[in-house]
mmCIF file of C-alpha atoms in Angstrom:
data_model
loop_
_atom_site.group_PDB
_atom_site.id
_atom_site.type_symbol
_atom_site.label_atom_id
_atom_site.label_comp_id
_atom_site.label_asym_id
_atom_site.label_seq_id
_atom_site.Cartn_x
_atom_site.Cartn_y
_atom_site.Cartn_z
ATOM 1 C CA UNK A 27 64.107 -131.173 7.966
ATOM 2 C CA UNK A 28 62.861 -129.970 11.315
ATOM 3 C CA UNK A 29 61.060 -126.625 11.402
ATOM 4 C CA UNK A 30 59.709 -124.419 14.166
ATOM 5 C CA UNK A 31 56.044 -123.704 13.493
ATOM 6 C CA UNK A 32 55.309 -121.951 16.769
ATOM 7 C CA UNK A 33 56.919 -118.858 18.234
ATOM 8 C CA UNK A 34 60.166 -119.689 19.941
ATOM 9 C CA UNK A 35 62.358 -117.617 22.136
ATOM 10 C CA UNK A 36 65.613 -116.845 20.325
ATOM 11 C CA UNK A 37 67.628 -118.564 23.026
ATOM 12 C CA UNK A 38 65.910 -121.938 22.333
ATOM 13 C CA UNK A 39 66.710 -122.043 18.605
ATOM 14 C CA UNK A 40 69.700 -124.361 18.078
ATOM 15 C CA UNK A 41 70.877 -122.422 15.055
ATOM 16 C CA UNK A 42 70.206 -121.455 11.463
ATOM 17 C CA UNK A 43 70.861 -123.241 8.186
ATOM 18 C CA UNK A 44 72.845 -121.191 5.658
ATOM 19 C CA UNK A 45 71.902 -122.592 2.247
ATOM 20 C CA UNK A 46 74.835 -120.871 0.565
ATOM 21 C CA UNK A 47 75.235 -122.182 -2.997
ATOM 22 C CA UNK A 48 73.271 -125.456 -3.150
ATOM 23 C CA UNK A 49 74.259 -128.054 -5.712
ATOM 24 C CA UNK A 50 75.793 -131.506 -6.184
ATOM 25 C CA UNK A 51 78.834 -132.571 -4.150
ATOM 26 C CA UNK A 52 81.208 -132.062 -7.092
ATOM 27 C CA UNK A 53 80.137 -128.425 -7.475
ATOM 28 C CA UNK A 54 80.535 -127.833 -3.735
ATOM 29 C CA UNK A 55 84.120 -129.146 -3.861
ATOM 30 C CA UNK A 56 84.871 -126.987 -6.925
ATOM 31 C CA UNK A 57 83.531 -123.895 -5.140
ATOM 32 C CA UNK A 58 85.551 -124.828 -2.050
ATOM 33 C CA UNK A 59 88.767 -124.903 -4.113
ATOM 34 C CA UNK A 60 87.879 -121.644 -5.915
ATOM 35 C CA UNK A 61 87.070 -119.653 -2.786
ATOM 36 C CA UNK A 62 89.977 -121.148 -0.834
ATOM 37 C CA UNK A 63 92.278 -119.818 -3.567
ATOM 38 C CA UNK A 64 90.591 -116.409 -3.556
ATOM 39 C CA UNK A 65 90.840 -116.244 0.245
ATOM 40 C CA UNK A 66 94.548 -117.138 0.306
ATOM 41 C CA UNK A 67 95.338 -114.622 -2.454
ATOM 42 C CA UNK A 68 93.407 -111.947 -0.544
ATOM 43 C CA UNK A 69 95.388 -112.635 2.635
ATOM 44 C CA UNK A 70 98.667 -112.593 0.706
ATOM 45 C CA UNK A 71 97.863 -109.408 -1.233
ATOM 46 C CA UNK A 72 96.702 -107.361 1.731
ATOM 47 C CA UNK A 73 99.379 -108.862 3.965
ATOM 48 C CA UNK A 74 102.032 -107.800 1.431
ATOM 49 C CA UNK A 75 100.842 -104.188 1.598
ATOM 50 C CA UNK A 76 101.010 -104.231 5.409
ATOM 51 C CA UNK A 77 104.539 -105.692 5.333
ATOM 52 C CA UNK A 78 105.689 -103.256 2.642
ATOM 53 C CA UNK A 79 104.473 -100.256 4.655
ATOM 54 C CA UNK A 80 106.017 -101.645 7.838
ATOM 55 C CA UNK A 81 109.461 -102.335 6.369
ATOM 56 C CA UNK A 82 109.887 -99.429 3.947
ATOM 57 C CA UNK A 83 110.719 -96.221 5.819
ATOM 58 C CA UNK A 84 109.620 -94.103 2.835
ATOM 59 C CA UNK A 85 106.066 -95.371 3.320
ATOM 60 C CA UNK A 86 105.832 -94.236 6.943
ATOM 61 C CA UNK A 87 103.501 -91.405 5.933
ATOM 62 C CA UNK A 88 99.802 -90.865 6.707
ATOM 63 C CA UNK A 89 98.721 -91.999 3.228
ATOM 64 C CA UNK A 90 100.386 -95.402 3.552
ATOM 65 C CA UNK A 91 99.586 -95.812 7.248
ATOM 66 C CA UNK A 92 95.923 -95.421 6.310
ATOM 67 C CA UNK A 93 96.407 -97.891 3.454
ATOM 68 C CA UNK A 94 98.039 -100.445 5.783
ATOM 69 C CA UNK A 95 95.118 -100.123 8.211
ATOM 70 C CA UNK A 96 92.718 -100.493 5.296
ATOM 71 C CA UNK A 97 94.480 -103.696 4.191
ATOM 72 C CA UNK A 98 94.416 -105.021 7.766
ATOM 73 C CA UNK A 99 90.682 -104.304 7.841
ATOM 74 C CA UNK A 100 90.196 -106.121 4.504
ATOM 75 C CA UNK A 101 91.857 -109.242 5.903
ATOM 76 C CA UNK A 102 89.412 -109.397 8.792
ATOM 77 C CA UNK A 103 86.466 -108.350 6.599
ATOM 78 C CA UNK A 104 86.911 -111.326 4.284
ATOM 79 C CA UNK A 105 87.715 -113.596 7.267
ATOM 80 C CA UNK A 106 84.345 -112.760 8.858
ATOM 81 C CA UNK A 107 82.528 -114.697 6.113
ATOM 82 C CA UNK A 108 84.756 -116.880 3.917
ATOM 83 C CA UNK A 109 86.008 -119.517 6.443
ATOM 84 C CA UNK A 110 82.419 -120.294 7.445
ATOM 85 C CA UNK A 111 81.391 -120.395 3.777
ATOM 86 C CA UNK A 112 84.253 -122.826 3.037
ATOM 87 C CA UNK A 113 83.178 -125.062 5.919
ATOM 88 C CA UNK A 114 79.607 -125.074 4.577
ATOM 89 C CA UNK A 115 80.768 -126.262 1.145
ATOM 90 C CA UNK A 116 82.009 -129.472 2.806
ATOM 91 C CA UNK A 117 79.188 -129.730 5.351
ATOM 92 C CA UNK A 118 76.031 -131.801 4.961
ATOM 93 C CA UNK A 119 74.032 -129.838 7.547
ATOM 94 C CA UNK A 120 75.257 -126.260 6.807
ATOM 95 C CA UNK A 121 74.222 -125.232 10.325
ATOM 96 C CA UNK A 122 75.536 -122.097 12.003
ATOM 97 C CA UNK A 123 74.831 -121.589 15.702
ATOM 98 C CA UNK A 124 72.634 -118.726 16.856
ATOM 99 C CA UNK A 125 75.565 -116.960 18.557
ATOM 100 C CA UNK A 126 77.840 -117.689 15.586
ATOM 101 C CA UNK A 127 75.299 -116.187 13.210
ATOM 102 C CA UNK A 128 74.978 -112.927 15.141
ATOM 103 C CA UNK A 129 78.713 -112.674 15.760
ATOM 104 C CA UNK A 130 79.236 -112.973 12.002
ATOM 105 C CA UNK A 131 76.470 -110.418 11.437
ATOM 106 C CA UNK A 132 78.110 -107.988 13.872
ATOM 107 C CA UNK A 133 81.690 -108.310 12.640
ATOM 108 C CA UNK A 134 80.755 -108.312 8.948
ATOM 109 C CA UNK A 135 78.725 -105.104 9.254
ATOM 110 C CA UNK A 136 81.117 -103.426 11.694
ATOM 111 C CA UNK A 137 84.126 -104.052 9.458
ATOM 112 C CA UNK A 138 82.125 -102.926 6.420
ATOM 113 C CA UNK A 139 81.177 -99.727 8.283
ATOM 114 C CA UNK A 140 84.807 -99.099 9.236
ATOM 115 C CA UNK A 141 85.742 -99.551 5.560
ATOM 116 C CA UNK A 142 83.353 -96.744 4.559
ATOM 117 C CA UNK A 143 84.931 -94.426 7.140
ATOM 118 C CA UNK A 144 88.465 -95.342 6.072
ATOM 119 C CA UNK A 145 87.641 -94.586 2.433
ATOM 120 C CA UNK A 146 86.381 -91.131 3.490
ATOM 121 C CA UNK A 147 89.481 -90.433 5.609
ATOM 122 C CA UNK A 148 91.763 -91.548 2.762
ATOM 123 C CA UNK A 149 89.968 -89.110 0.440
ATOM 124 C CA UNK A 150 90.457 -86.344 3.028
ATOM 125 C CA UNK A 151 94.167 -87.166 3.179
ATOM 126 C CA UNK A 152 94.464 -86.904 -0.622
ATOM 127 C CA UNK A 153 92.564 -83.593 -0.551
ATOM 128 C CA UNK A 154 95.018 -82.125 1.971
ATOM 129 C CA UNK A 155 98.057 -83.463 0.110
ATOM 130 C CA UNK A 156 96.999 -82.046 -3.270
ATOM 131 C CA UNK A 157 94.980 -78.947 -2.375
ATOM 132 C CA UNK A 158 97.051 -77.849 0.654
ATOM 133 C CA UNK A 159 100.531 -79.200 -0.187
ATOM 134 C CA UNK A 160 102.488 -76.542 1.743
ATOM 135 C CA UNK A 161 100.420 -77.003 4.892
ATOM 136 C CA UNK A 162 100.028 -80.796 4.580
ATOM 137 C CA UNK A 163 102.904 -81.746 6.948
ATOM 138 C CA UNK A 164 101.551 -79.473 9.681
ATOM 139 C CA UNK A 165 97.895 -80.435 9.112
ATOM 140 C CA UNK A 166 98.145 -84.211 8.650
ATOM 141 C CA UNK A 167 100.454 -84.985 11.548
ATOM 142 C CA UNK A 168 101.123 -88.448 12.924
ATOM 143 C CA UNK A 169 98.938 -87.589 15.913
ATOM 144 C CA UNK A 170 95.970 -86.576 13.722
ATOM 145 C CA UNK A 171 96.464 -89.676 11.563
ATOM 146 C CA UNK A 172 96.296 -91.906 14.665
ATOM 147 C CA UNK A 173 93.128 -90.124 15.843
ATOM 148 C CA UNK A 174 91.477 -90.608 12.437
ATOM 149 C CA UNK A 175 92.445 -94.291 12.357
ATOM 150 C CA UNK A 176 91.065 -94.879 15.867
ATOM 151 C CA UNK A 177 87.859 -92.982 15.002
ATOM 152 C CA UNK A 178 87.267 -95.164 11.936
ATOM 153 C CA UNK A 179 87.624 -98.360 13.967
ATOM 154 C CA UNK A 180 85.485 -97.141 16.889
ATOM 155 C CA UNK A 181 82.686 -95.683 14.737
ATOM 156 C CA UNK A 182 82.672 -98.809 12.594
ATOM 157 C CA UNK A 183 82.118 -101.100 15.563
ATOM 158 C CA UNK A 184 79.450 -98.852 17.124
ATOM 159 C CA UNK A 185 77.418 -97.992 14.022
ATOM 160 C CA UNK A 186 75.200 -101.111 13.827
ATOM 161 C CA UNK A 187 75.531 -102.233 17.449
ATOM 162 C CA UNK A 188 71.990 -101.249 18.509
ATOM 163 C CA UNK A 189 70.000 -102.790 15.599
ATOM 164 C CA UNK A 190 72.090 -105.982 15.700
ATOM 165 C CA UNK A 191 71.518 -106.287 19.465
ATOM 166 C CA UNK A 192 67.772 -105.691 19.037
ATOM 167 C CA UNK A 193 67.444 -108.253 16.196
ATOM 168 C CA UNK A 194 69.336 -110.837 18.265
ATOM 169 C CA UNK A 195 66.703 -110.495 21.021
ATOM 170 C CA UNK A 196 63.755 -111.151 18.686
ATOM 171 C CA UNK A 197 61.744 -114.373 18.545
ATOM 172 C CA UNK A 198 62.116 -116.520 15.438
ATOM 173 C CA UNK A 199 59.416 -118.847 14.055
ATOM 174 C CA UNK A 200 59.117 -121.588 11.469
ATOM 175 C CA UNK A 201 61.990 -122.566 9.235
ATOM 176 C CA UNK A 202 65.579 -121.879 10.263
ATOM 177 C CA UNK A 203 66.672 -121.708 6.621
ATOM 178 C CA UNK A 204 68.547 -118.591 5.450
ATOM 179 C CA UNK A 205 68.903 -118.541 1.661
ATOM 180 C CA UNK A 206 72.305 -116.843 1.766
ATOM 181 C CA UNK A 207 75.943 -117.658 2.523
ATOM 182 C CA UNK A 208 76.075 -115.280 5.501
ATOM 183 C CA UNK A 209 73.801 -113.951 8.227
ATOM 184 C CA UNK A 210 72.234 -110.891 6.599
ATOM 185 C CA UNK A 211 69.547 -108.653 8.165
ATOM 186 C CA UNK A 212 66.994 -109.151 5.365
ATOM 187 C CA UNK A 213 66.790 -112.968 5.573
ATOM 188 C CA UNK A 214 67.044 -112.856 9.382
ATOM 189 C CA UNK A 215 64.162 -110.380 9.740
ATOM 190 C CA UNK A 216 62.111 -112.575 7.383
ATOM 191 C CA UNK A 217 62.384 -115.410 9.956
ATOM 192 C CA UNK A 218 61.084 -113.384 12.905
ATOM 193 C CA UNK A 219 57.635 -114.195 14.300
ATOM 194 C CA UNK A 220 56.184 -110.813 13.306
ATOM 195 C CA UNK A 221 57.093 -107.837 11.125
ATOM 196 C CA UNK A 222 59.197 -105.141 12.790
ATOM 197 C CA UNK A 223 58.916 -102.102 10.484
ATOM 198 C CA UNK A 224 60.716 -99.811 12.960
ATOM 199 C CA UNK A 225 63.781 -102.091 13.056
ATOM 200 C CA UNK A 226 63.697 -102.527 9.265
ATOM 201 C CA UNK A 227 63.512 -98.734 8.842
ATOM 202 C CA UNK A 228 66.332 -98.191 11.372
ATOM 203 C CA UNK A 229 68.558 -100.736 9.621
ATOM 204 C CA UNK A 230 67.845 -99.244 6.191
ATOM 205 C CA UNK A 231 68.373 -95.672 7.448
ATOM 206 C CA UNK A 232 71.689 -96.483 9.144
ATOM 207 C CA UNK A 233 72.864 -98.287 5.992
ATOM 208 C CA UNK A 234 71.883 -95.334 3.796
ATOM 209 C CA UNK A 235 73.576 -92.787 6.068
ATOM 210 C CA UNK A 236 76.687 -94.949 6.312
ATOM 211 C CA UNK A 237 76.953 -95.143 2.538
ATOM 212 C CA UNK A 238 75.849 -91.712 1.364
ATOM 213 C CA UNK A 239 77.564 -89.450 3.931
ATOM 214 C CA UNK A 240 81.086 -90.855 3.287
ATOM 215 C CA UNK A 241 80.352 -91.184 -0.452
ATOM 216 C CA UNK A 242 79.244 -87.557 -0.798
ATOM 217 C CA UNK A 243 82.235 -86.465 1.315
ATOM 218 C CA UNK A 244 84.571 -88.451 -0.975
ATOM 219 C CA UNK A 245 82.995 -87.026 -4.130
ATOM 220 C CA UNK A 246 83.203 -83.485 -2.713
ATOM 221 C CA UNK A 247 86.872 -83.996 -1.835
ATOM 222 C CA UNK A 248 87.674 -85.210 -5.338
ATOM 223 C CA UNK A 249 85.855 -82.339 -7.019
ATOM 224 C CA UNK A 250 88.201 -79.997 -5.123
ATOM 225 C CA UNK A 251 91.168 -82.259 -5.948
ATOM 226 C CA UNK A 252 90.253 -82.242 -9.645
ATOM 227 C CA UNK A 253 90.070 -78.461 -9.661
ATOM 228 C CA UNK A 254 93.494 -78.250 -8.021
ATOM 229 C CA UNK A 255 95.055 -80.843 -10.361
ATOM 230 C CA UNK A 256 93.818 -79.038 -13.473
ATOM 231 C CA UNK A 257 95.713 -75.957 -12.297
ATOM 232 C CA UNK A 258 99.006 -77.886 -12.064
ATOM 233 C CA UNK A 259 101.201 -76.640 -14.946
ATOM 234 C CA UNK A 260 103.327 -79.760 -15.521
ATOM 235 C CA UNK A 261 101.931 -82.883 -17.207
ATOM 236 C CA UNK A 262 104.053 -85.099 -14.918
ATOM 237 C CA UNK A 263 102.517 -83.486 -11.834
ATOM 238 C CA UNK A 264 99.021 -84.061 -13.179
ATOM 239 C CA UNK A 265 99.803 -87.702 -13.976
ATOM 240 C CA UNK A 266 101.164 -88.337 -10.470
ATOM 241 C CA UNK A 267 98.133 -86.738 -8.822
ATOM 242 C CA UNK A 268 95.664 -88.656 -11.031
ATOM 243 C CA UNK A 269 97.575 -91.894 -10.440
ATOM 244 C CA UNK A 270 97.432 -91.477 -6.659
ATOM 245 C CA UNK A 271 93.750 -90.543 -6.622
ATOM 246 C CA UNK A 272 92.676 -92.924 -9.379
ATOM 247 C CA UNK A 273 93.425 -96.052 -7.363
ATOM 248 C CA UNK A 274 91.408 -94.767 -4.412
ATOM 249 C CA UNK A 275 88.484 -93.753 -6.640
ATOM 250 C CA UNK A 276 88.493 -97.207 -8.257
ATOM 251 C CA UNK A 277 88.243 -98.865 -4.825
ATOM 252 C CA UNK A 278 85.467 -96.464 -3.757
ATOM 253 C CA UNK A 279 83.501 -97.185 -6.948
ATOM 254 C CA UNK A 280 83.817 -100.963 -6.585
ATOM 255 C CA UNK A 281 82.877 -101.104 -2.904
ATOM 256 C CA UNK A 282 80.290 -98.321 -2.539
ATOM 257 C CA UNK A 283 78.636 -99.032 -5.885
ATOM 258 C CA UNK A 284 77.976 -102.692 -5.113
ATOM 259 C CA UNK A 285 76.960 -102.085 -1.487
ATOM 260 C CA UNK A 286 74.483 -99.371 -2.521
ATOM 261 C CA UNK A 287 72.712 -101.906 -4.732
ATOM 262 C CA UNK A 288 72.053 -104.040 -1.649
ATOM 263 C CA UNK A 289 71.464 -101.847 1.380
ATOM 264 C CA UNK A 290 69.873 -98.609 0.270
ATOM 265 C CA UNK A 291 66.622 -100.558 -0.042
ATOM 266 C CA UNK A 292 65.610 -103.424 2.267
ATOM 267 C CA UNK A 293 67.358 -106.614 1.151
ATOM 268 C CA UNK A 294 64.075 -108.506 1.032
ATOM 269 C CA UNK A 295 63.288 -106.617 -2.179
ATOM 270 C CA UNK A 296 66.083 -108.428 -4.021
ATOM 271 C CA UNK A 297 66.040 -111.943 -5.421
ATOM 272 C CA UNK A 298 68.070 -114.355 -3.276
ATOM 273 C CA UNK A 299 70.382 -115.184 -6.197
ATOM 274 C CA UNK A 300 71.089 -111.502 -6.876
ATOM 275 C CA UNK A 301 71.729 -110.908 -3.162
ATOM 276 C CA UNK A 302 74.372 -113.609 -3.139
ATOM 277 C CA UNK A 303 76.130 -112.419 -6.306
ATOM 278 C CA UNK A 304 76.288 -108.744 -5.260
ATOM 279 C CA UNK A 305 77.323 -109.650 -1.692
ATOM 280 C CA UNK A 306 80.036 -111.947 -3.076
ATOM 281 C CA UNK A 307 81.380 -109.087 -5.162
ATOM 282 C CA UNK A 308 81.884 -106.557 -2.353
ATOM 283 C CA UNK A 309 82.641 -108.999 0.468
ATOM 284 C CA UNK A 310 84.994 -111.443 -1.294
ATOM 285 C CA UNK A 311 86.226 -110.172 -4.656
ATOM 286 C CA UNK A 312 86.708 -106.471 -3.784
ATOM 287 C CA UNK A 313 89.202 -107.265 -0.967
ATOM 288 C CA UNK A 314 91.066 -109.427 -3.511
ATOM 289 C CA UNK A 315 91.177 -106.677 -6.157
ATOM 290 C CA UNK A 316 92.089 -103.758 -3.864
ATOM 291 C CA UNK A 317 95.773 -104.676 -3.305
ATOM 292 C CA UNK A 318 96.204 -105.110 -7.065
ATOM 293 C CA UNK A 319 94.711 -101.666 -7.734
ATOM 294 C CA UNK A 320 96.878 -99.929 -5.128
ATOM 295 C CA UNK A 321 100.040 -101.794 -6.140
ATOM 296 C CA UNK A 322 99.744 -101.344 -9.896
ATOM 297 C CA UNK A 323 98.830 -97.656 -9.862
ATOM 298 C CA UNK A 324 101.284 -96.453 -7.233
ATOM 299 C CA UNK A 325 104.996 -96.152 -8.037
ATOM 300 C CA UNK A 326 106.142 -96.005 -4.402
ATOM 301 C CA UNK A 327 104.096 -99.080 -3.551
ATOM 302 C CA UNK A 328 105.461 -100.997 -6.570
ATOM 303 C CA UNK A 329 109.031 -100.201 -5.479
ATOM 304 C CA UNK A 330 108.263 -101.233 -1.904
ATOM 305 C CA UNK A 331 106.737 -104.503 -3.144
ATOM 306 C CA UNK A 332 109.836 -105.265 -5.211
ATOM 307 C CA UNK A 333 111.985 -104.519 -2.163
ATOM 308 C CA UNK A 334 109.785 -106.767 -0.037
ATOM 309 C CA UNK A 335 110.029 -109.624 -2.542
ATOM 310 C CA UNK A 336 113.806 -109.148 -2.540
ATOM 311 C CA UNK A 337 113.807 -109.811 1.200
ATOM 312 C CA UNK A 338 112.330 -113.255 0.656
ATOM 313 C CA UNK A 339 114.532 -114.261 -2.260
#
C-alpha cells in the first residue's frame, strides 16, 4: 500500500482510505445487506412521517411541521454516510477522494448540528403548548415556526464551517488510512503533518457548546413542563402531556447521550472500535428508531399513519 512519508500539500493527495469494518468478503456482503436494509427502513420511516404531515390537515401545526422537518433532516443525515459505507463494503480499495471526504465531513456535522437545534426548538414548542396553552396560538404562529425552522437549518450549516475549512487546507503526511467508516475530525487531524492544538481545541469547544447549550435548554424546558403537568387535575391530561413529551425526550436521550460520549473530548482519546460503534448508534440506528418512537407514542401520528397506509391500499 502506498504511503506518503513526506509532507504533502492537501491538494496533491489523491484521497483517503476508509477502513470501515475490515473482514473477509462474506462478512462484508453480510454487512452490506444489513445496512442496506437499515437504510431503506430509515428512508421509509422518516418519509412516512413527512407524507403523513403533508396529507393530514390536522397535523398542519407547528409541532408536526417541526417533526416533518426533523424527519427530512434525518433522511439526509443518514444519507451523508451510509451510501458511501455501503459502497466500501463491496470495494477492494475503499478509497474516498479528498473532496468527497471533506464534503461528507461538512454535511455530516452540519446536519448533526441542525438536529441539535431542532431538538431544542421542539422542546420550546412543547413548553409553550403545555405551560402557556391559552397563549400558544398567538405565540407559536406559522410565521414564527418558519423562522425557527430556517434558523435551525442556517445555524446548522454555519456552525462547523470555519474549522472544517481550516482542516481541509492543512497538509497531510504519511499513511492515508482512516480507521473509521466516515471522515471524522479525530482521525483526520491525526494524519496532518504536525499537531494543531488550536484547531483541536476549537473543534472540541464548538462540539461541546453545540451539545450542552441545546441540551441544557431542553432540560430546563422539561423541568418547567413537568411542573405544569403535575398541576393538571385530570389523569387523562397528564397522560397526554407525558406521551407527547416522552417521545421527544427519548429521542433527545438517544442522540445527545451517544454524541456526548464522542465529541465532548477529542475523538483521538477513544479506541477506534468504540468510535465506530458509538458513531454507528447515533448516525445510523437513531434515525431508524426515531420514526418508531414518534409514531408509537403519539395518537394523532398513529391515526395519520393509518390514514396514509389506507391511501396506498
